[in-house]
Amino acid sequence: MNRDSIIFLEHMLDAINNIDKFMLTVTKQEFFTNVEKHSAVVRQLEILGEAAKNLKHSFISKYQSIPWKEIIGLRDKVIHHYFGLDMEIIFDIVNKELPPLKKNLQKIIKIENEK
C-alpha cells in the first residue's frame, strides 16, 4: 500500500469529521442562513474532493463501492460554480451521503493499514 493513499484517505476523513463538528447543532434553516457555517462546510467538501482526486487510479479501482467520481465531481462544482451552489443539495449530501462514506473510509483505512 502506498502511504500517500492512506494520507489522502485520512484527509478525506478529517474533512468529514470537520463537517460533523460544524453541523453538530445546526438546523437546516441555520445552515441556509449562516454564511460562516455553509462556507466552512463547502470548504471541507473541496478538501474531501481534492484528496480523492489525488488518489491513484489503481487504488480507486480497488474500492469501487466508493462514489469517487461523484466526490471529485462535487469538488469541481463547489470550486468552479460556487455562486450557483444549491445549499439544499449540500445539506442533503452532508446528512445523507457523508455518514456512510465516513464508515467506508474508516474501513478502507483499517484494511490498508493492516497490509
Coordinates of C-alpha atoms in Angstrom, one line a residue:
M1 CA 0.0 0.0 0.0
N2 CA 1.2 3.4 -0.9
R3 CA 1.5 5.6 2.2
D4 CA 0.3 8.5 0.1
S5 CA -3.1 6.9 -0.4
I6 CA -3.6 6.5 3.3
I7 CA -2.7 10.1 3.8
F8 CA -5.2 11.2 1.3
L9 CA -7.9 8.9 2.8
E10 CA -7.1 10.5 6.2
H11 CA -7.5 14.0 4.8
M12 CA -10.9 12.9 3.4
L13 CA -11.9 11.5 6.8
D14 CA -10.6 14.7 8.6
A15 CA -12.8 16.8 6.2
I16 CA -15.9 14.7 7.1
N17 CA -15.1 15.0 10.8
N18 CA -14.7 18.7 10.5
I19 CA -18.1 18.9 8.8
D20 CA -19.6 16.8 11.5
K21 CA -18.3 19.3 14.1
F22 CA -19.5 22.3 12.1
M23 CA -23.0 20.8 11.8
L24 CA -23.4 19.3 15.3
T25 CA -26.1 21.7 16.5
V26 CA -27.1 23.4 13.2
T27 CA -30.6 23.2 12.0
K28 CA -31.4 23.2 8.3
Q29 CA -32.6 26.8 8.4
E30 CA -29.5 27.9 10.3
F31 CA -27.3 26.2 7.7
F32 CA -29.1 28.1 4.9
T33 CA -28.8 31.5 6.7
N34 CA -25.4 31.2 8.4
V35 CA -22.8 32.1 5.8
E36 CA -20.0 31.1 8.1
K37 CA -21.4 27.5 8.5
H38 CA -22.1 26.8 4.9
S39 CA -18.8 28.4 3.7
A40 CA -16.9 26.2 6.2
V41 CA -18.8 23.1 5.0
V42 CA -18.2 23.9 1.4
R43 CA -14.5 24.3 2.0
Q44 CA -14.3 20.9 3.6
L45 CA -16.1 19.4 0.7
E46 CA -13.4 20.9 -1.5
I47 CA -10.7 19.3 0.6
L48 CA -12.6 16.0 0.5
G49 CA -12.8 16.0 -3.2
E50 CA -9.2 17.3 -3.7
A51 CA -7.9 14.4 -1.6
A52 CA -9.9 11.9 -3.6
K53 CA -8.7 13.5 -6.8
N54 CA -5.1 12.8 -5.8
L55 CA -5.6 9.1 -5.3
K56 CA -4.1 6.9 -7.9
H57 CA -6.5 5.2 -10.4
S58 CA -5.2 1.8 -9.4
F59 CA -6.2 2.5 -5.8
I60 CA -9.6 3.9 -6.7
S61 CA -10.4 0.8 -8.8
K62 CA -9.8 -1.5 -5.8
Y63 CA -12.7 0.2 -3.9
Q64 CA -15.4 0.7 -6.5
S65 CA -18.2 0.9 -3.8
I66 CA -17.0 4.4 -3.0
P67 CA -18.5 7.0 -5.4
W68 CA -15.1 8.5 -6.3
K69 CA -16.4 10.2 -9.5
E70 CA -19.2 11.9 -7.6
I71 CA -16.9 13.0 -4.8
I72 CA -14.4 14.5 -7.3
G73 CA -17.3 16.0 -9.3
L74 CA -18.7 17.7 -6.3
R75 CA -15.2 19.2 -5.6
D76 CA -15.1 20.6 -9.1
K77 CA -18.6 22.0 -8.7
V78 CA -18.0 23.7 -5.4
I79 CA -14.8 25.3 -6.7
H80 CA -15.9 26.4 -10.1
H81 CA -19.6 27.1 -9.6
Y82 CA -19.6 28.5 -6.0
F83 CA -22.3 31.1 -6.7
G84 CA -24.6 28.6 -8.3
L85 CA -24.5 26.1 -5.4
D86 CA -27.8 24.8 -4.1
M87 CA -27.4 24.7 -0.3
E88 CA -30.4 22.3 -0.1
I89 CA -28.3 19.8 -2.1
I90 CA -25.2 20.5 0.0
F91 CA -27.2 20.0 3.2
D92 CA -28.6 16.7 1.9
I93 CA -25.1 15.5 0.9
V94 CA -23.8 16.3 4.3
N95 CA -26.6 14.5 6.1
K96 CA -27.3 11.5 3.8
E97 CA -24.1 10.8 1.8
L98 CA -21.3 11.6 4.2
P99 CA -22.2 9.3 7.1
P100 CA -21.9 6.1 5.0
L101 CA -18.8 7.5 3.2
K102 CA -17.2 8.1 6.6
K103 CA -17.8 4.5 7.7
N104 CA -16.4 3.1 4.4
L105 CA -13.3 5.3 4.6
Q106 CA -12.7 4.1 8.1
K107 CA -12.9 0.5 6.9
I108 CA -10.6 1.1 4.0
I109 CA -8.0 2.9 6.1
K110 CA -8.1 0.0 8.6
I111 CA -7.7 -2.6 5.7
E112 CA -4.9 -0.7 4.1
N113 CA -3.0 -0.1 7.4
E114 CA -3.1 -3.9 8.0
K115 CA -1.3 -4.6 4.8

